[in-house]
Amino acid sequence: MNARTNTQIIHGADGKPAFVVIPYADYVKELPQEDEAYVPHEVVAMMVEHQWTPMRSWREHLNLTQQEVAARIGISQSAYAQQERSTRLRPLSLERIAAALGVSIEQLDF
């Protein structure tokens, strides 16, 4: 098939594909929309590398201590530490933690 595309492949010195150039409009379509729950690569990498929960990964990414997050929620540090290790939280707890971290529930519960 000889369909024309607006994609350009740039090869490296070794002759293998190294970069792809696409039209700007196509690039913009791939960007997260404002209403989409976006999770930074760094957060996902921490989850994979350290086997942390999304809550801990977000907290570490935001450079917050457990004490700081617990104070924002209004609970003790030990109570927050227990919640942070949990993989199944009540919706209200998840909502409070998301608000304390400044992220959406969808960004914590994936």
Tab-separated table of N, CA and C in Angstrom, residues 37 42 47 55 84 99 110:
chain	number	residue	atom	x	y	z
A	37	ALA	N	-7.145	11.740	33.857
A	37	ALA	CA	-6.302	11.485	35.014
A	37	ALA	C	-4.926	11.056	34.522
A	42	GLU	N	7.324	9.060	36.552
A	42	GLU	CA	8.104	8.880	37.777
A	42	GLU	C	7.314	8.130	38.836
A	47	MET	N	6.407	2.792	41.567
A	47	MET	CA	5.538	1.657	41.882
A	47	MET	C	6.166	0.354	41.404
A	55	MET	N	-0.351	5.482	46.436
A	55	MET	CA	-0.302	6.550	47.442
A	55	MET	C	1.121	6.879	47.861
A	84	GLU	N	-1.541	3.921	53.786
A	84	GLU	CA	-0.655	3.998	52.630
A	84	GLU	C	-0.227	2.607	52.157
A	99	ALA	N	-7.227	14.269	48.110
A	99	ALA	CA	-7.297	15.711	48.355
A	99	ALA	C	-6.032	16.202	49.063
A	110	PHE	N	-5.633	3.062	40.462
A	110	PHE	CA	-5.492	2.469	39.127
A	110	PHE	C	-4.753	1.161	39.212
